[in-house]
Amino acid sequence: MTTKTRVAITGIGMVTPIGNDTPSTWQALMERKSGIAKIQSFDPTGFATHIAAEVKNFSLSNQIANKKLLRFSTPPMQFALAASIEALADAGLKITEQNSSRWGLVTGSGMMTADFEVMNRFHQRFYHQGELDLTRLGQKGADYFNLDEFARTQNNCGLALLQQLHGIRGYTIAVHTACASGGQALGLGMQTIRRGDSDFVLVGGFDSMINPIGVAGFSLLGALATDNDQPTRASRPFELTRNGFVLGEGAAFLVLEKLDQARKRGAKIYAELAGEGNTLSSYRITDSHPSGDGAIQAIEGALRDAQMDITQIDYINAHGTSTKMNDFSETNAIKAVFKERAYQIPTSSTKSLTGHLISAAGALEGALCALALTHHRLPMTANLLQADPECDLDYITEGPRAQPISAALSNSFGFGGSNSCLIFRNPELFS
Amino acid sequence: MSSAYGKRIVITGFGAVTSAGETALDSFSALCSGQTGIAEIQQWDVSQWNFRYGAELKHYDPKTYIKDRKLLKLLSRHDIVGLYAVDQALQQSELLEYRSSLGETDQAQLNERVGIFVGSTGNRFDQQYDYLAALDDTNGDAKQFGLNVFNCVHPMWLLRILPNNVLAYIGIQYGFKGANQNIVNHAIGGTQAVAEACRHLSSGVIDRAVVSAYGCNVEPEGQIYYSQLGVLSSKDLKPFDQHHQGTILADGAGCLVLETLEAAQARQAKIYGEVIADAVISEAKGVFSIDPQGTGIEQVMQQALTNANLKAQELGMVVAHGNANPASDQSEALALSRVLGSHKVPITGFKWSLGHHLSGCGVIETIMALLSVRENMAPGIANFESAIPEAKGLELSAQHQQLQSPYALLLTRGFGSLNAGLIITA
């Protein structure tokens, strides 16, 4: 077997519903603080769901000199810019003219959903008596055009802004496989280092669907929890009474580099990103297969890629969305792969506190695995009060658990059936 | 020459639907006979519009493209077009016939080692229009909008607009379950889908890959915004020509079936060509700006050549991005001049005939490049008259040019000052 280049995580940055940087997010997680509350950014009371996990008191303007970057960016892109600044500073690395083409960028980015205010303006200008007036659009569209708004609708706008802000000129790519996006981005980022495309890669995810269009889309599907009176209880992965997920928003970015190189430069190494399993369930658009099919192959693929076996994983950060089907199917996948050992591996869903960051979820949860390896503490699954007999693993319900671990698995599964499983480990314990 | 991927990656199937033809071969023969799919837009009344041209599909028919009526209801126009090209490519590859000749276990194993890589549009503006009725009488009030939504928007709306729908339905329809990426990177997405498929085939996690790229870019808002950005032409698309004035947006899709040579030989598949190398470079200039000197596109060419262990003079042809947007043409021509120097390498492009598919162009044009190499000629740019100063000295022609070698370099560029290249052979 050929030796794979080992990849280290040397920088972490994040903006989340429970903290606007990495230390405050980790601290909130350890203090069991929930980011879920009534939606503040618009009046949600026309929808069945009034709650979400919003980023709070966030401002980027003092961190960015180039105002065009701000004008071109949606809120999730601004989360991404802030998280990326933190990650690079944390890694102690500067991107220079000389090394810029050896820097890569991989993002898991969100869908283009129209800004509500922009859509309202479009509606007022061009929609009359139940019809879009295309003749009028042709005549007046030119003065309706707004460059900033057009930029924000481009599928790689966030990627372009990150490249521009940091001067990244190497292999750059943006991927979107719904809720698997962030995980797939991390896996792909690891591969770009292994393949030699880049010496360093900034990799992460960013998203927000907490806006009237995003909430409408998920509400129409009946996918969101509707516990409007008890927001902090709403996200309860693996619980018997779970009834849907809670939208979150934010960004998480990591700096990846060759492990050898990180050691040589004396970098702080959070963890090694050691393996990726990337599969498609090819079953249904929304539901995962009840047996865990698809997810099973992804976990097995990650183990194979990391050249590890099932005895070596001692924490699982579950996808754990708090939907009926995901949590059931994911539990079955873990059992299918880890057999009787499944019951001994502490497993938690941090979405119980952060909500579901969609395209950013896999990136955030990967970063949390790296932090768990560093801090020797495992985040809990909050709100698991009534056990579901079909979900019977060790979900870390009592609170964050002080426990040193050597390797963690992070699962992300998306609408459309893409599955991304990643393995993070302490590089000192593996050779 | 040597493959940049450490193993040979071969093309065993291709399919396309474009404004010039309903199949890859039809599109290719149309462009070789000097025909263009660019015409006045038919999807809506453009008589009062300044920018009236697009490269629309002439025979778009969802019911012929997708036989499964239930599935059809869940798909957007661009997904339908994307999946139609996939169907063509898979038929040509005879991969499904081979699979059904296997036992159950081998079939399952095969499925898990077929990856899916897609260059996706992301979203279209018109996918949001379902919400316009819900905005009536709301005065921008989110609460009233929320109350209206349930009465006027289809409950499955979100599932119809997922940017990874083509990827998902390739899996659901054909049962493939391997590594997958859905790339949303403006106009280099399709090229990166090919590149990522090759890299995954190289790493050994898959044996085969379905590579799809699509874009239905002719839509009212897009037409307005691209024209206001200053990158659209009001009539034709004339790359590197003194009369170039911008690009023309296009609808269409392409699909390639790629396999390792070993996997293709194991099933005695017909091999049409090979992908040898790729390169991707960002200029870090922001969303819309590009470097006027073309440094990014030059680096892509150099890097792709280095990766393929080829010299510039060993190229048989270059398929330029050639979108006919003056700033893009000028910088690309400067870069081509620097890389090719005095070597007489034929240069062509396909957008003058097919229009600009944005995310779709990487795969569609790879197929056209493949067919060109198989015919041993660089199809002429039929509307080419006289070169812009930056392109003087480049081997551009309205006539077909004969190739001196079977290696084609394909270039694509997109928003985000991104540049990507592929080297293929037949």
PDB file of N, CA and C in Angstrom, chain A residues 18-66:
ATOM      1  N   ILE A  18     -23.520  29.757  18.869  1.00  0.00           N
ATOM      2  CA  ILE A  18     -23.186  29.806  20.295  1.00  0.00           C
ATOM      3  C   ILE A  18     -21.887  30.553  20.577  1.00  0.00           C
ATOM      4  N   GLY A  19     -21.272  31.102  19.547  1.00  0.00           N
ATOM      5  CA  GLY A  19     -20.053  31.873  19.787  1.00  0.00           C
ATOM      6  C   GLY A  19     -19.500  32.409  18.488  1.00  0.00           C
ATOM      7  N   ASN A  20     -18.899  33.606  18.537  1.00  0.00           N
ATOM      8  CA  ASN A  20     -18.426  34.207  17.298  1.00  0.00           C
ATOM      9  C   ASN A  20     -16.963  33.912  17.002  1.00  0.00           C
ATOM     10  N   ASP A  21     -16.364  33.035  17.798  1.00  0.00           N
ATOM     11  CA  ASP A  21     -15.038  32.525  17.461  1.00  0.00           C
ATOM     12  C   ASP A  21     -14.891  31.131  18.064  1.00  0.00           C
ATOM     13  N   THR A  22     -13.723  30.538  17.874  1.00  0.00           N
ATOM     14  CA  THR A  22     -13.532  29.160  18.316  1.00  0.00           C
ATOM     15  C   THR A  22     -13.567  29.021  19.844  1.00  0.00           C
ATOM     16  N   PRO A  23     -12.795  29.832  20.574  1.00  0.00           N
ATOM     17  CA  PRO A  23     -12.806  29.638  22.034  1.00  0.00           C
ATOM     18  C   PRO A  23     -14.198  29.818  22.636  1.00  0.00           C
ATOM     19  N   SER A  24     -14.937  30.833  22.173  1.00  0.00           N
ATOM     20  CA  SER A  24     -16.242  31.069  22.803  1.00  0.00           C
ATOM     21  C   SER A  24     -17.242  29.985  22.406  1.00  0.00           C
ATOM     22  N   THR A  25     -17.116  29.447  21.200  1.00  0.00           N
ATOM     23  CA  THR A  25     -18.005  28.360  20.796  1.00  0.00           C
ATOM     24  C   THR A  25     -17.731  27.121  21.644  1.00  0.00           C
ATOM     25  N   TRP A  26     -16.451  26.794  21.812  1.00  0.00           N
ATOM     26  CA  TRP A  26     -16.107  25.597  22.592  1.00  0.00           C
ATOM     27  C   TRP A  26     -16.575  25.746  24.040  1.00  0.00           C
ATOM     28  N   GLN A  27     -16.341  26.944  24.580  1.00  0.00           N
ATOM     29  CA  GLN A  27     -16.746  27.180  25.975  1.00  0.00           C
ATOM     30  C   GLN A  27     -18.259  27.042  26.130  1.00  0.00           C
ATOM     31  N   ALA A  28     -18.999  27.621  25.206  1.00  0.00           N
ATOM     32  CA  ALA A  28     -20.467  27.534  25.279  1.00  0.00           C
ATOM     33  C   ALA A  28     -20.917  26.081  25.182  1.00  0.00           C
ATOM     34  N   LEU A  29     -20.248  25.348  24.334  1.00  0.00           N
ATOM     35  CA  LEU A  29     -20.600  23.938  24.164  1.00  0.00           C
ATOM     36  C   LEU A  29     -20.357  23.172  25.473  1.00  0.00           C
ATOM     37  N   MET A  30     -19.250  23.490  26.121  1.00  0.00           N
ATOM     38  CA  MET A  30     -18.933  22.813  27.376  1.00  0.00           C
ATOM     39  C   MET A  30     -19.875  23.260  28.496  1.00  0.00           C
ATOM     40  N   GLU A  31     -20.413  24.487  28.357  1.00  0.00           N
ATOM     41  CA  GLU A  31     -21.362  24.977  29.359  1.00  0.00           C
ATOM     42  C   GLU A  31     -22.801  24.662  28.978  1.00  0.00           C
ATOM     43  N   ARG A  32     -22.991  23.854  27.950  1.00  0.00           N
ATOM     44  CA  ARG A  32     -24.308  23.389  27.490  1.00  0.00           C
ATOM     45  C   ARG A  32     -25.209  24.535  27.069  1.00  0.00           C
ATOM     46  N   LYS A  33     -24.617  25.590  26.561  1.00  0.00           N
ATOM     47  CA  LYS A  33     -25.446  26.729  26.141  1.00  0.00           C
ATOM     48  C   LYS A  33     -26.053  26.449  24.776  1.00  0.00           C
ATOM     49  N   SER A  34     -27.338  26.672  24.693  1.00  0.00           N
ATOM     50  CA  SER A  34     -28.016  26.463  23.422  1.00  0.00           C
ATOM     51  C   SER A  34     -28.015  27.758  22.625  1.00  0.00           C
ATOM     52  N   GLY A  35     -27.879  27.626  21.304  1.00  0.00           N
ATOM     53  CA  GLY A  35     -27.941  28.808  20.442  1.00  0.00           C
ATOM     54  C   GLY A  35     -29.329  29.031  19.867  1.00  0.00           C
ATOM     55  N   ILE A  36     -30.272  28.217  20.296  1.00  0.00           N
ATOM     56  CA  ILE A  36     -31.591  28.236  19.658  1.00  0.00           C
ATOM     57  C   ILE A  36     -32.548  29.163  20.413  1.00  0.00           C
ATOM     58  N   ALA A  37     -33.213  30.020  19.669  1.00  0.00           N
ATOM     59  CA  ALA A  37     -34.157  30.985  20.272  1.00  0.00           C
ATOM     60  C   ALA A  37     -35.141  31.419  19.195  1.00  0.00           C
ATOM     61  N   LYS A  38     -36.052  32.271  19.583  1.00  0.00           N
ATOM     62  CA  LYS A  38     -36.970  32.824  18.586  1.00  0.00           C
ATOM     63  C   LYS A  38     -36.174  33.611  17.544  1.00  0.00           C
ATOM     64  N   ILE A  39     -36.528  33.464  16.295  1.00  0.00           N
ATOM     65  CA  ILE A  39     -35.835  34.162  15.206  1.00  0.00           C
ATOM     66  C   ILE A  39     -35.974  35.669  15.379  1.00  0.00           C
ATOM     67  N   GLN A  40     -34.826  36.368  15.305  1.00  0.00           N
ATOM     68  CA  GLN A  40     -34.801  37.818  15.501  1.00  0.00           C
ATOM     69  C   GLN A  40     -34.679  38.580  14.189  1.00  0.00           C
ATOM     70  N   SER A  41     -34.154  37.927  13.142  1.00  0.00           N
ATOM     71  CA  SER A  41     -33.818  38.684  11.935  1.00  0.00           C
ATOM     72  C   SER A  41     -35.041  39.007  11.087  1.00  0.00           C
ATOM     73  N   PHE A  42     -36.162  38.335  11.316  1.00  0.00           N
ATOM     74  CA  PHE A  42     -37.417  38.700  10.644  1.00  0.00           C
ATOM     75  C   PHE A  42     -38.554  38.162  11.495  1.00  0.00           C
ATOM     76  N   ASP A  43     -39.780  38.556  11.171  1.00  0.00           N
ATOM     77  CA  ASP A  43     -40.931  38.075  11.936  1.00  0.00           C
ATOM     78  C   ASP A  43     -41.337  36.696  11.402  1.00  0.00           C
ATOM     79  N   PRO A  44     -41.050  35.646  12.181  1.00  0.00           N
ATOM     80  CA  PRO A  44     -41.280  34.295  11.667  1.00  0.00           C
ATOM     81  C   PRO A  44     -42.669  33.759  11.964  1.00  0.00           C
ATOM     82  N   THR A  45     -43.532  34.561  12.584  1.00  0.00           N
ATOM     83  CA  THR A  45     -44.737  33.975  13.168  1.00  0.00           C
ATOM     84  C   THR A  45     -45.778  33.550  12.132  1.00  0.00           C
ATOM     85  N   GLY A  46     -45.546  33.886  10.862  1.00  0.00           N
ATOM     86  CA  GLY A  46     -46.430  33.364   9.828  1.00  0.00           C
ATOM     87  C   GLY A  46     -46.127  31.915   9.472  1.00  0.00           C
ATOM     88  N   PHE A  47     -44.966  31.443   9.851  1.00  0.00           N
ATOM     89  CA  PHE A  47     -44.560  30.057   9.583  1.00  0.00           C
ATOM     90  C   PHE A  47     -44.878  29.173  10.785  1.00  0.00           C
ATOM     91  N   ALA A  48     -44.890  27.882  10.549  1.00  0.00           N
ATOM     92  CA  ALA A  48     -45.125  26.961  11.655  1.00  0.00           C
ATOM     93  C   ALA A  48     -43.957  26.989  12.644  1.00  0.00           C
ATOM     94  N   THR A  49     -42.778  27.254  12.140  1.00  0.00           N
ATOM     95  CA  THR A  49     -41.586  27.293  12.987  1.00  0.00           C
ATOM     96  C   THR A  49     -41.154  28.736  13.227  1.00  0.00           C
ATOM     97  N   HIS A  50     -40.972  29.106  14.492  1.00  0.00           N
ATOM     98  CA  HIS A  50     -40.577  30.482  14.830  1.00  0.00           C
ATOM     99  C   HIS A  50     -39.152  30.542  15.366  1.00  0.00           C
ATOM    100  N   ILE A  51     -38.496  29.407  15.407  1.00  0.00           N
ATOM    101  CA  ILE A  51     -37.214  29.343  16.121  1.00  0.00           C
ATOM    102  C   ILE A  51     -36.083  28.906  15.200  1.00  0.00           C
ATOM    103  N   ALA A  52     -34.891  29.297  15.586  1.00  0.00           N
ATOM    104  CA  ALA A  52     -33.693  28.888  14.848  1.00  0.00           C
ATOM    105  C   ALA A  52     -32.481  29.206  15.710  1.00  0.00           C
ATOM    106  N   ALA A  53     -31.334  28.743  15.257  1.00  0.00           N
ATOM    107  CA  ALA A  53     -30.089  29.052  15.958  1.00  0.00           C
ATOM    108  C   ALA A  53     -29.348  30.101  15.140  1.00  0.00           C
ATOM    109  N   GLU A  54     -29.561  31.359  15.498  1.00  0.00           N
ATOM    110  CA  GLU A  54     -28.943  32.455  14.751  1.00  0.00           C
ATOM    111  C   GLU A  54     -27.606  32.856  15.355  1.00  0.00           C
ATOM    112  N   VAL A  55     -26.731  33.346  14.510  1.00  0.00           N
ATOM    113  CA  VAL A  55     -25.497  33.970  14.983  1.00  0.00           C
ATOM    114  C   VAL A  55     -25.883  35.292  15.637  1.00  0.00           C
ATOM    115  N   LYS A  56     -25.220  35.617  16.744  1.00  0.00           N
ATOM    116  CA  LYS A  56     -25.638  36.802  17.505  1.00  0.00           C
ATOM    117  C   LYS A  56     -24.529  37.849  17.598  1.00  0.00           C
ATOM    118  N   ASN A  57     -24.935  39.104  17.557  1.00  0.00           N
ATOM    119  CA  ASN A  57     -24.005  40.242  17.743  1.00  0.00           C
ATOM    120  C   ASN A  57     -22.760  40.126  16.873  1.00  0.00           C
ATOM    121  N   PHE A  58     -22.980  39.807  15.608  1.00  0.00           N
ATOM    122  CA  PHE A  58     -21.846  39.604  14.708  1.00  0.00           C
ATOM    123  C   PHE A  58     -21.608  40.845  13.877  1.00  0.00           C
ATOM    124  N   SER A  59     -20.358  41.259  13.763  1.00  0.00           N
ATOM    125  CA  SER A  59     -20.016  42.333  12.841  1.00  0.00           C
ATOM    126  C   SER A  59     -18.636  42.075  12.272  1.00  0.00           C
ATOM    127  N   LEU A  60     -18.522  42.316  10.989  1.00  0.00           N
ATOM    128  CA  LEU A  60     -17.262  42.035  10.307  1.00  0.00           C
ATOM    129  C   LEU A  60     -16.537  43.313   9.919  1.00  0.00           C
ATOM    130  N   SER A  61     -17.274  44.445   9.931  1.00  0.00           N
ATOM    131  CA  SER A  61     -16.759  45.639   9.264  1.00  0.00           C
ATOM    132  C   SER A  61     -15.408  46.105   9.810  1.00  0.00           C
ATOM    133  N   ASN A  62     -15.133  45.872  11.092  1.00  0.00           N
ATOM    134  CA  ASN A  62     -13.843  46.335  11.613  1.00  0.00           C
ATOM    135  C   ASN A  62     -12.688  45.396  11.252  1.00  0.00           C
ATOM    136  N   GLN A  63     -13.006  44.247  10.667  1.00  0.00           N
ATOM    137  CA  GLN A  63     -11.940  43.308  10.315  1.00  0.00           C
ATOM    138  C   GLN A  63     -11.532  43.393   8.861  1.00  0.00           C
ATOM    139  N   ILE A  64     -12.325  44.090   8.038  1.00  0.00           N
ATOM    140  CA  ILE A  64     -12.102  44.073   6.595  1.00  0.00           C
ATOM    141  C   ILE A  64     -11.985  45.487   6.063  1.00  0.00           C
ATOM    142  N   ALA A  65     -10.858  45.773   5.421  1.00  0.00           N
ATOM    143  CA  ALA A  65     -10.657  47.118   4.883  1.00  0.00           C
ATOM    144  C   ALA A  65     -11.365  47.300   3.538  1.00  0.00           C
ATOM    145  N   ASN A  66     -11.396  46.263   2.734  1.00  0.00           N
ATOM    146  CA  ASN A  66     -11.979  46.343   1.393  1.00  0.00           C
ATOM    147  C   ASN A  66     -13.505  46.297   1.480  1.00  0.00           C
TER     148      ASN A  66
END
